[in-house]
Short mmCIF file of C-alpha atoms and ligand atoms in Angstrom, two decimals:
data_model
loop_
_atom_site.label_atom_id
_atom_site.label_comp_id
_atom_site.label_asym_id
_atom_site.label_seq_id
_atom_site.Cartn_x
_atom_site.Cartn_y
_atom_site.Cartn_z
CA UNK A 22 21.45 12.74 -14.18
CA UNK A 23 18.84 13.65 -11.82
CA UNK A 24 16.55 16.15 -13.30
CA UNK A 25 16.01 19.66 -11.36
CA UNK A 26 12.53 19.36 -11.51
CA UNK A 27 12.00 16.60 -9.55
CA UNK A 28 11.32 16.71 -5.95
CA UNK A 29 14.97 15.66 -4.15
CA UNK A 30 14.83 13.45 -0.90
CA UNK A 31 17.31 14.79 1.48
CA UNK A 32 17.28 12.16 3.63
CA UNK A 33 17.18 8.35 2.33
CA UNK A 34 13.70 6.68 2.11
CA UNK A 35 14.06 2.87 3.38
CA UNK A 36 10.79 0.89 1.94
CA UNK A 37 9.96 0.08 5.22
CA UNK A 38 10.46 1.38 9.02
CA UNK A 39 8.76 0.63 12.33
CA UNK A 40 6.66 3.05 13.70
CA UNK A 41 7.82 2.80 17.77
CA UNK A 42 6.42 5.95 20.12
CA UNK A 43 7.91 7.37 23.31
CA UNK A 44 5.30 5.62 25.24
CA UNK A 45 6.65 2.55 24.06
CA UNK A 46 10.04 2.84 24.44
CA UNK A 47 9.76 4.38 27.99
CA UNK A 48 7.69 1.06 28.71
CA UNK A 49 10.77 -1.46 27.54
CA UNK A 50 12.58 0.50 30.04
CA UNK A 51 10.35 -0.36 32.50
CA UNK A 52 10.72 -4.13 31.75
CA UNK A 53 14.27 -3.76 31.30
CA UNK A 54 14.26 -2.46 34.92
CA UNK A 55 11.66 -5.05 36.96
CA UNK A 56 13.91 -7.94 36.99
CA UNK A 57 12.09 -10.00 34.63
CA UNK A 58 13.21 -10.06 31.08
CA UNK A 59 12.22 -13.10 29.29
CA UNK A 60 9.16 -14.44 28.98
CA UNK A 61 6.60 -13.87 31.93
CA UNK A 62 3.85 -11.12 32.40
CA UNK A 63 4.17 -9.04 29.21
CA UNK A 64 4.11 -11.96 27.27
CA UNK A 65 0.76 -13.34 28.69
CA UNK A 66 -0.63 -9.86 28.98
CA UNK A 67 0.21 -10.04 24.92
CA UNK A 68 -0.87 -12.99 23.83
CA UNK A 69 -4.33 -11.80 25.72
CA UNK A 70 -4.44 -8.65 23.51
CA UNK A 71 -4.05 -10.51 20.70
CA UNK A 72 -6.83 -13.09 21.40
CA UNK A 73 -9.26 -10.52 22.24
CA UNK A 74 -8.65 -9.35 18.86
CA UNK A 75 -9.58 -12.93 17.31
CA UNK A 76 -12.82 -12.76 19.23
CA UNK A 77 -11.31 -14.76 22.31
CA UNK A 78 -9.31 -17.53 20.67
CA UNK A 79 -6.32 -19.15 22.13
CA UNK A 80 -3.02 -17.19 21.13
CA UNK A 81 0.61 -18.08 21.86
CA UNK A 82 3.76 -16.50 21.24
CA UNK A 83 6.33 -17.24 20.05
CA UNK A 84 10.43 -15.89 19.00
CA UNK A 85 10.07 -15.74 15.36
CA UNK A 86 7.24 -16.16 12.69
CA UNK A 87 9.67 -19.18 12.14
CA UNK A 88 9.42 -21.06 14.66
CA UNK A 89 6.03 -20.07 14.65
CA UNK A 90 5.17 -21.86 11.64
CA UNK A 91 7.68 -24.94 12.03
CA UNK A 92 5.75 -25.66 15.33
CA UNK A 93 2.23 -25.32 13.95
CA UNK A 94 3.31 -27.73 11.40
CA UNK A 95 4.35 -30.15 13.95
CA UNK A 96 0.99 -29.92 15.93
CA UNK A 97 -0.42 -30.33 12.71
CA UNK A 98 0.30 -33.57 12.74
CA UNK A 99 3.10 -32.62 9.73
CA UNK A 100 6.12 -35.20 9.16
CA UNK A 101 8.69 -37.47 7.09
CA UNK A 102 6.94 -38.34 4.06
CA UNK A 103 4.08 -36.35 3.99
CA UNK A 104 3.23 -33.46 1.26
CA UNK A 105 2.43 -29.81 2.54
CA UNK A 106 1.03 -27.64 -0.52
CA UNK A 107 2.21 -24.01 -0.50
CA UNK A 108 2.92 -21.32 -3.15
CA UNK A 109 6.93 -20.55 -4.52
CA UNK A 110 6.25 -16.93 -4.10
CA UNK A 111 6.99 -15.82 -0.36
CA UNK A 112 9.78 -15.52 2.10
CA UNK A 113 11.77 -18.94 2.26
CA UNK A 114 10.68 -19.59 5.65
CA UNK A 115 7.66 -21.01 3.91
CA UNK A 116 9.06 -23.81 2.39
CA UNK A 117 12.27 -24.15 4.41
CA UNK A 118 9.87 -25.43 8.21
CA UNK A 119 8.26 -28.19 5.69
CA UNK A 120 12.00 -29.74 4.86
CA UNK A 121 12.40 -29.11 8.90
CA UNK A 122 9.74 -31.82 9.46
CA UNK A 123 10.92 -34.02 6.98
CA UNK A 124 8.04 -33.24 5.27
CA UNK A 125 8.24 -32.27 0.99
CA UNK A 126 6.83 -28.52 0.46
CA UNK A 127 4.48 -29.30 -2.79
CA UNK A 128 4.24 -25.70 -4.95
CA UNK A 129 1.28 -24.79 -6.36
CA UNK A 130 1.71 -21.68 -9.03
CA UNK A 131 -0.05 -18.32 -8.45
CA UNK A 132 -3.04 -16.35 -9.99
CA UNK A 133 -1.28 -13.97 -11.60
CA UNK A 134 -3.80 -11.42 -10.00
CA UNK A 135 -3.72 -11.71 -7.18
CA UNK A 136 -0.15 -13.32 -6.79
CA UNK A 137 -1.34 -15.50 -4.53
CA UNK A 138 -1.36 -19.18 -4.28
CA UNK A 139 -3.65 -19.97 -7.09
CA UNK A 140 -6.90 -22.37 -5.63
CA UNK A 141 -8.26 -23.53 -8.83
CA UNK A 142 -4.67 -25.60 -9.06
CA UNK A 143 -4.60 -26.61 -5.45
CA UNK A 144 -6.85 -29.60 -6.01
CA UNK A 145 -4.72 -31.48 -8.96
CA UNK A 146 -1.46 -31.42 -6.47
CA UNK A 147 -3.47 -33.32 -4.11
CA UNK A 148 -2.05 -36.60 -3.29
CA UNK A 149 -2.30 -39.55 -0.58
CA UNK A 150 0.52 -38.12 0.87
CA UNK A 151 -0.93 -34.37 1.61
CA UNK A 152 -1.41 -33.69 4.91
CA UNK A 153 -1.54 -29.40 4.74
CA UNK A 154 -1.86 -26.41 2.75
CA UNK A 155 -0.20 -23.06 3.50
CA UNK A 156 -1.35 -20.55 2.22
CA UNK A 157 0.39 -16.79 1.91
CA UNK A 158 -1.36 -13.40 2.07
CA UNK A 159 1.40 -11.95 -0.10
CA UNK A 160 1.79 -8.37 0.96
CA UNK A 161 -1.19 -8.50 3.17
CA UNK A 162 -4.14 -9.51 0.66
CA UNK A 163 -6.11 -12.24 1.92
CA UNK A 164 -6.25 -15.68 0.55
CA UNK A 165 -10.00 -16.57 -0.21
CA UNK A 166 -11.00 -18.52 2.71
CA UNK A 167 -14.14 -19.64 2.02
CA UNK A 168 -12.61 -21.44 -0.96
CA UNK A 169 -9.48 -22.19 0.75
CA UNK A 170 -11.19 -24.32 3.50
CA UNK A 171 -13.78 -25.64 0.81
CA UNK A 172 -10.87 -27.06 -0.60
CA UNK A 173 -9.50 -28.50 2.87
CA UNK A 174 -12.92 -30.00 4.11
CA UNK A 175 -13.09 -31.91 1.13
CA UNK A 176 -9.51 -33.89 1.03
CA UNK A 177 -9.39 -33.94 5.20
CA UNK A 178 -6.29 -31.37 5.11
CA UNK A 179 -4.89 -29.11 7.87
CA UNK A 180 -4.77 -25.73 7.23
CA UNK A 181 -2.05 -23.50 8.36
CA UNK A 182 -2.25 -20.13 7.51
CA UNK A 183 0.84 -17.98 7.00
CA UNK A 184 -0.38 -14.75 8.02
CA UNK A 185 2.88 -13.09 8.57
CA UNK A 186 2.33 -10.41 6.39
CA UNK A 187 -1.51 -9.91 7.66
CA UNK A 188 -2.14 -9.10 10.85
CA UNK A 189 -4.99 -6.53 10.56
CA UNK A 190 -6.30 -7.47 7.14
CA UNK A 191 -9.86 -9.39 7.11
CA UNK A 192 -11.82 -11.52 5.52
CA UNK A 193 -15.48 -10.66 5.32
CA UNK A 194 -15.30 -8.04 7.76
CA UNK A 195 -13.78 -10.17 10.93
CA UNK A 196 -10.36 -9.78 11.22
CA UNK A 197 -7.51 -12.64 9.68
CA UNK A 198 -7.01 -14.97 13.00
CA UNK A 199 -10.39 -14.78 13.73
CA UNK A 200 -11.50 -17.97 12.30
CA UNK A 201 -9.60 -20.76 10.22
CA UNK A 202 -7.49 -23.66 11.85
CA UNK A 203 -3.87 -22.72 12.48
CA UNK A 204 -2.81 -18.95 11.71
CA UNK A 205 0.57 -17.69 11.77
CA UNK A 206 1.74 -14.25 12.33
CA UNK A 207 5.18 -13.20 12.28
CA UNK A 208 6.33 -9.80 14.43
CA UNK A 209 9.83 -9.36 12.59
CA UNK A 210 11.15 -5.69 12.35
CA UNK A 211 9.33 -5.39 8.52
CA UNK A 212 5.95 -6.50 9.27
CA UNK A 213 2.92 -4.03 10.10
CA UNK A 214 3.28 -5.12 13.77
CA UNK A 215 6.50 -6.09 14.91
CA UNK A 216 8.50 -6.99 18.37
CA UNK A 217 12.09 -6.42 16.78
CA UNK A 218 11.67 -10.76 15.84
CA UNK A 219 8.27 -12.32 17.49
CA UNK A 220 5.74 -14.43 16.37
CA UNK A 221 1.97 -15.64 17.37
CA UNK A 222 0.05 -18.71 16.63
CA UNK A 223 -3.66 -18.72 16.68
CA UNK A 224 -4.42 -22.35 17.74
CA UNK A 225 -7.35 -24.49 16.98
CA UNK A 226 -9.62 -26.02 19.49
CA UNK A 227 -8.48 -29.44 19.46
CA UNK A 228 -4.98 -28.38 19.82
CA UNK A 229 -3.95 -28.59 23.53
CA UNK A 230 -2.45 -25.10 24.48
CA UNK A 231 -0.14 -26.91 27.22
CA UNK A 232 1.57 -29.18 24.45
CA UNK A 233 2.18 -25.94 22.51
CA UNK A 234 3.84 -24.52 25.49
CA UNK A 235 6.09 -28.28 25.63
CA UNK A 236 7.27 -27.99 21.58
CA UNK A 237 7.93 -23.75 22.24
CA UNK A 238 10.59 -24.43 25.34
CA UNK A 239 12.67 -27.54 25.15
CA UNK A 240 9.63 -30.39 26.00
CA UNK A 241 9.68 -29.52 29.35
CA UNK A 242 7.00 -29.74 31.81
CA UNK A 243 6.73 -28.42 35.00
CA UNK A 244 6.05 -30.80 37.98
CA UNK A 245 4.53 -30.18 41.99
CA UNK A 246 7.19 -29.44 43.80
CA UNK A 247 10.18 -27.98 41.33
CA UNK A 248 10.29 -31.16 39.60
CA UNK A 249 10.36 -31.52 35.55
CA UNK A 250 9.58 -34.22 33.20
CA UNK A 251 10.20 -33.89 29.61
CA UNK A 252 8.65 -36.26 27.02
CA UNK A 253 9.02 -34.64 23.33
CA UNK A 254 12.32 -32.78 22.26
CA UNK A 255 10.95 -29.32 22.37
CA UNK A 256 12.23 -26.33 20.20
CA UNK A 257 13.88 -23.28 21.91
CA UNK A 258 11.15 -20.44 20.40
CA UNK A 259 10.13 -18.35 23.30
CA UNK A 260 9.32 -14.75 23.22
CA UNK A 261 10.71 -12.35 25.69
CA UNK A 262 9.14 -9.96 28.03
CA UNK A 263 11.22 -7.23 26.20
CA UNK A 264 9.93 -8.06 22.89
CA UNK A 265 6.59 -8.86 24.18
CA UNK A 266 6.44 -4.82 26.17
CA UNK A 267 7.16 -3.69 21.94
CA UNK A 268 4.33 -5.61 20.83
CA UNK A 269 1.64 -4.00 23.36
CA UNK A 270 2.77 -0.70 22.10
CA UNK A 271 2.34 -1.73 18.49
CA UNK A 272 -1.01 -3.46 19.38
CA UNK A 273 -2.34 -0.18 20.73
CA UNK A 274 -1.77 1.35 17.26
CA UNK A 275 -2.29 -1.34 14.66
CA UNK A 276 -5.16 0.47 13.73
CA UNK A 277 -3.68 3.54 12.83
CA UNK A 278 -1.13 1.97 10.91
CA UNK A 279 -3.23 0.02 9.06
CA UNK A 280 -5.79 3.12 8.12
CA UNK A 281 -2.80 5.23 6.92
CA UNK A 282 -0.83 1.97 4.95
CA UNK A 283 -4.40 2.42 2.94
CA UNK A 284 -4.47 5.86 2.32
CA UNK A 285 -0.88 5.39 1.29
CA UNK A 286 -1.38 3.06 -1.19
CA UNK A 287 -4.79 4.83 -2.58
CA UNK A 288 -1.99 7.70 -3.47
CA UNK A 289 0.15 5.00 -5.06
CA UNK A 290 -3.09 4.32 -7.51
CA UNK A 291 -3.71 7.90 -7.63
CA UNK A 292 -0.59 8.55 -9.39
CA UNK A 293 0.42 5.14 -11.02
CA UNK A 294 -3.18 4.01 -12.14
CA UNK A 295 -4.11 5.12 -15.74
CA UNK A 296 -7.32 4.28 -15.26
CA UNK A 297 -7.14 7.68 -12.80
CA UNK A 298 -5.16 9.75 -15.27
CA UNK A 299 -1.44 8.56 -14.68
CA UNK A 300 0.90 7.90 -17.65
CA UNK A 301 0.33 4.29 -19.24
CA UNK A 302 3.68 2.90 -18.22
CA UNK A 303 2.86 -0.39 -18.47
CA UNK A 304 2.88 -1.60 -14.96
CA UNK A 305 1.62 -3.90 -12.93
CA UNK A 306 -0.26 -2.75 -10.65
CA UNK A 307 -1.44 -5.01 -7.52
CA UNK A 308 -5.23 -5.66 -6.96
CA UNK A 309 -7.06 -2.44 -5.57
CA UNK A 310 -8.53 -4.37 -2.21
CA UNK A 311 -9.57 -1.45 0.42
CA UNK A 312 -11.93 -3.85 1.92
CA UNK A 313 -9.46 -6.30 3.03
CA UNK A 314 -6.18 -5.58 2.94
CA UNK A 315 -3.43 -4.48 5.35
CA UNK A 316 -1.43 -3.19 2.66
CA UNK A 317 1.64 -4.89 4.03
CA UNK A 318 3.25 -3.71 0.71
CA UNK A 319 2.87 -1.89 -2.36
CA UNK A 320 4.63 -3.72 -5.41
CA UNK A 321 4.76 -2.89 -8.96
CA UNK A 322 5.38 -5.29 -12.03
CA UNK A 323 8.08 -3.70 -13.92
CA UNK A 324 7.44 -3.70 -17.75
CA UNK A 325 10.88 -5.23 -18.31
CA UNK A 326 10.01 -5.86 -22.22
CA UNK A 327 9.78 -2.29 -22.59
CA UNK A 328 12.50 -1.31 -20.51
CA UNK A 329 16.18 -0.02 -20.79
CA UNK A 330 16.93 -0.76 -17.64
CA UNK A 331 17.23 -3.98 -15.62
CA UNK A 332 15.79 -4.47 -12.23
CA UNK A 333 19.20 -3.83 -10.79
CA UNK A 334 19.86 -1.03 -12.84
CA UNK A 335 16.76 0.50 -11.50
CA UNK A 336 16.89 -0.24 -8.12
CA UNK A 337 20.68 1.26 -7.91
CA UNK A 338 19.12 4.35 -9.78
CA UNK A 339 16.30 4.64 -7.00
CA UNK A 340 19.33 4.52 -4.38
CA UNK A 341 21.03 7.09 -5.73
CA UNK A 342 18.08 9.15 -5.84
CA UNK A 343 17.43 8.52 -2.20
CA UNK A 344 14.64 5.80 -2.39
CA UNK A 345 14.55 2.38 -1.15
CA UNK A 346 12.75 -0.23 -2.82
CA UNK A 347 12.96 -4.09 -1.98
CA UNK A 348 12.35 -7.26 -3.97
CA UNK A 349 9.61 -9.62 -2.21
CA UNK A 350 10.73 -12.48 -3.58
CA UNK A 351 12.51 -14.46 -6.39
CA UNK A 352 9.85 -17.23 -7.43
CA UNK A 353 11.74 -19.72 -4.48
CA UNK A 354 11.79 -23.03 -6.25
CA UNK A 355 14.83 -21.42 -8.48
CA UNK A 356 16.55 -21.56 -5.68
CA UNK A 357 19.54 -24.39 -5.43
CA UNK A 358 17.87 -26.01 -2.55
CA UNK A 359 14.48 -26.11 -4.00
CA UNK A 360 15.96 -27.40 -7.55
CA UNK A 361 17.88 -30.16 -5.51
CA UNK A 362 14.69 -31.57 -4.93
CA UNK A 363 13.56 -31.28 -8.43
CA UNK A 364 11.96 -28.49 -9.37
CA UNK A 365 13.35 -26.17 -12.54
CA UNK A 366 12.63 -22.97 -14.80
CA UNK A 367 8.90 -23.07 -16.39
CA UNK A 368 7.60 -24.96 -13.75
CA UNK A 369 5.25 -22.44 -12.60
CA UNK A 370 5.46 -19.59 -15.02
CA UNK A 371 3.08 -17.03 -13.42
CA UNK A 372 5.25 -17.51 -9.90
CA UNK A 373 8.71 -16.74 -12.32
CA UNK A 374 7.11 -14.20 -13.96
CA UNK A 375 5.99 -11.84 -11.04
CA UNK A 376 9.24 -13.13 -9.29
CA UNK A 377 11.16 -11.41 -11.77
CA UNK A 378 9.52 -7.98 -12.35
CA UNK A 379 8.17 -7.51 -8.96
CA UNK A 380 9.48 -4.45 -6.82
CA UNK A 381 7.95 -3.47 -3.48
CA UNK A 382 7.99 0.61 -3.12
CA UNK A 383 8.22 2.43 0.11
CA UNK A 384 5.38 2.04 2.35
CA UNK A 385 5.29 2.61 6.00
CA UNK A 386 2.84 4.55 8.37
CA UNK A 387 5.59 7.80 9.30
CA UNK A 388 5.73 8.37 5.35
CA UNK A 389 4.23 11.43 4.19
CA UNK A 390 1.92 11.65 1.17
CA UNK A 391 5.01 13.89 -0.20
CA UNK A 392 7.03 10.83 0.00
CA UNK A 393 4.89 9.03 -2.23
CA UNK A 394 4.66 11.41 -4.62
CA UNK A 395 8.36 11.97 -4.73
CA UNK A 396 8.87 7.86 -4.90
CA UNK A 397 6.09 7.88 -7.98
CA UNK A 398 7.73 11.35 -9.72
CA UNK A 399 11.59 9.66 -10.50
CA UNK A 400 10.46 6.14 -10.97
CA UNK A 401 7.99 7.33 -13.84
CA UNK A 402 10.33 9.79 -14.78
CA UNK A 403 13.10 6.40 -14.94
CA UNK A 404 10.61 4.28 -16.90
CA UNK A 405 9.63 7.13 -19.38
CA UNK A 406 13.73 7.95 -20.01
CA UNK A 407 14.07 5.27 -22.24
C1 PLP B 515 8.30 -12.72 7.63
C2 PLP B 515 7.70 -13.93 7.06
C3 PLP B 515 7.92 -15.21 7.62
C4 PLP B 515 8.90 -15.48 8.70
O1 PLP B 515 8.80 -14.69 9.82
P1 PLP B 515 10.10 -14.39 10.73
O2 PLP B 515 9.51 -13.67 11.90
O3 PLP B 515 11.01 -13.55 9.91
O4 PLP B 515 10.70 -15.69 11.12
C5 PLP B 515 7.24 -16.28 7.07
N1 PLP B 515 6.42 -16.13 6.03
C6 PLP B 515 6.20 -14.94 5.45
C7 PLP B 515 5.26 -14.85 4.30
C8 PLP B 515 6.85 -13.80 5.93
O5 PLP B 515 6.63 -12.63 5.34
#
C-alpha cells in the first residue's frame, strides 16, 4: 500500500538522465548535415575545450571511457605479467582493461568512509611485479592525491586515474585532470558529462600524443603523399564528430550541472542526516564533501540488519512507487571471473560490505528539489514500516 499522504510521482523518476538543450541538439544537426561525421573538427575543437579546462594539458578522445582506460594502460607501459593495483568497488571496466593487457588487476579493499580505494593498504600489495595503481573517485569524490602520488613516487609506479565518474570535481581547488599522470574520463550516457558513449585521456608529458593517436585507430600512420605505414596493432576507439558536437554542448554547462548536483545532494542531507533533524534510520550516509565533489551520485547504506525488506524488495517497492534507484556496484571480485583468478568472500570485507547495502538515489541536474523530497518521503516511510 502506498500511503495517501505521501507525495505521488506521476511520471517515473529514472536515477539518472542527461541534461541535452535545444542548442545542442540543433548543433548535431548541423554536423549531421556538413558531410563530416566521424572524427574531424568537433572532435579537435573538443578535446581543446577540455584541455583548456586542465590548464592547457594535452587531451585526446576517445569512443568509450573503455577504451580510454585500456589504452592508457598500454602507454603506461602495462602488460603480461605485471600487477596493476585497483579497488573491487567500481564499474567492471576497471578491472576487466588490466586482464586485456595480460596484466593481473591486484584489489586493494576500501575505507569504509570514503568507499574509496583505501591508501593506507595500497603499500602492503606492492610487489616486484606492480607496475600501476588505479584509482576510482567512486561517485565523484576525489581520491587523495597528494597521498596517492606519495605513494607512487616512492615504489616508481604509473598512475592512471579513473576519473570517469569526476569530471568537474577537484582537488585542492584545481580541477581533477589538471595535474596527476594519466586521467581517465568516461562520457557514457550516466556520467555528469556525457557524448551518448565518449571518453578523454589527459596524457602526461612524456607520453607522445602522435603514438596515442596510432593505439586509438588501428596503428596507422599517415605518410607524404597518401601513403600509410602501420607498426603497432592499434585499437579501433575513435570518437565521432557527432558525439564530439554533444560533448561541446555539455562542456558549456558542466558548471551548472555540477552547482545544482550539490545543492541536490545538500537536500539529500537535509532530510536524511540526523545530525540536521531527520529520523535516525540507520543509514549510511556518504561523506558530506562540498569542497570537492561532483556529486556524480548520491548513495545510501541500507541498514539491512534492521530491515524487513531486502535490497530487491526495496528497490521493486521504489518502482512501484515511481522512483528509480540503481546499485553502483556488487564488490567485483565476487564475480565468477574475478574468483577464477582466485579471489573469494571475506577477502576484502569493507568492499562486500558497502557492495551489498549500497543504493544510489536519483540525482540528476533537471530534478526538482520536490523530487528529492518525494524520493526521501517513501523510502523513510519504507524503512520505518517495519
Ligand atoms: C563509466 C565508467 C567506466 C567506463 O566507461 P565507459 O564509457 O562506460 O566505457 C570506467 N570506470 C568507471 C568508474 C566508470 O564509472
Amino acid at each position: 500500500m502506498i500511503p495517501a499522504h505521501l507525495p505521488s510521482l506521476p511520471q517515473f523518476l529514472p536515477f539518472t538522465r542527461p541534461s541535452l538543450d535545444e542548442a545542442t541538439i540543433a548543433a548535431v544537426g548541423d554536423t549531421l548535415r556538413s558531410g563530416w561525421i566521424t572524427s574531424g573538427p568537433r572532435v579537435q575543437e573538443f578535446e581543446a575545450a577540455l584541455s583548456a579546462m586542465f590548464g592547457g594539458r594535452t587531451v585526446r578522445a576517445f569512443s568509450s571511457g573503455t577504451i580510454t582506460l585500456e589504452i592508457a594502460l598500454e602507454l603506461a607501459g602495462v602488460g603480461p605479467g605485471d600487477e596493476v593495483i585497483t579497488t573491487p568497488l567500481s564499474w567492471v571496466a576497471t578491472a576487466n582493461v588490466v586482464l586485456h593487457r595480460g596484466a593481473r588487476p591486484v584489489f586493494v579493499d576500501i575505507d569504509p568512509v570514503t568507499r574509496n580505494l583505501d591508501l593506507d593498504r595500497v603499500e602492503a600489495a606492492v610487489t616486484a611485479k606492480t607496475k600501476a595503481i588505479i584509482p576510482v573517485d567512486l561517485a565523484g569524490l576525489p581520491v587523495d592525491r597528494d597521498r596517492l602520488y606519495a605513494i607512487a613516487r616512492r615504489h616508481s609506479l604509473r598512475v592512471i586515474e579513473d576519473a570517469a565518474q569526476s569530471l568537474g570535481a577537484s582537488w585542492r581547488g584545481r580541477p581533477i585532470g589538471a595535474d596527476g599522470d594519466f586521467v581517465s574520463f568516461s562520457f557514457h550516457a550516466n556520467k555528469n558529462l556525457t557524448t551518448g558513449e565518449g571518453g578523454a585521456l589527459v596524457l602526461p608529458a612524456d607520453i607522445d600524443p602522435a603514438f596515442c593517436e596510432r593505439l586509438r585507430l588501428q596503428g596507422v600512420r599517415r605518410l607524404d603523399g597518401g601513403e600509410m605505414e602501420v607498426d603497432v596493432a592499434g585499437h579501433k576507439g575513435n570518437l565521432t564528430d557527432i558525439a564530439a558536437t554533444i560533448g561541446l554542448g555539455q562542456l558549456r554547462r558542466l558548471d551548472e550541472f555540477t552547482a545544482r548536483r550539490r545543492e541536490l545532494a545538500r537536500r539529500y542531507f537535509a532530510r536524511l542526516d540526523p545530525a540536521q533533524g531527520a529520523p535516525d534510520l540507520g543509514l549510511g550516509l556518504p561523506p558530506a564533501d562540498f569542497a570537492d565533489s561532483n556529486w556524480h551520485m548520491f548513495q545510501v547504506l541500507l541498514p539491512l540488519e534492521r530491515l524487513a525488506l531486502s535490497r530487491g524488495e526495496l528497490i521493486a517497492a521504489l518502482r512501484e512507487r515511481n522512483i528509480g534507484v540503481g546499485v553502483h556496484y556488487p564488490a567485483m571480485h565476487l564475480f565468477a571471473l574475478y574468483r577464477g583468478l582466485g579471489y573469494a568472500e571475506g577477502n576484502f570485507p569493507h568492499a562486500e560490505r558497502v557492495g551489498a547495502a549500497t543504493l544510489t538515489l536519483p540525482l540528476f541536474p533537471a530534478m526538482t528539489d520536490a523530487n528529492v523530497d518525494a524520493v526521501c518521503d517513501h523510502l523513510i516511510d519504507l524503512i520505518q514500516s517495519e
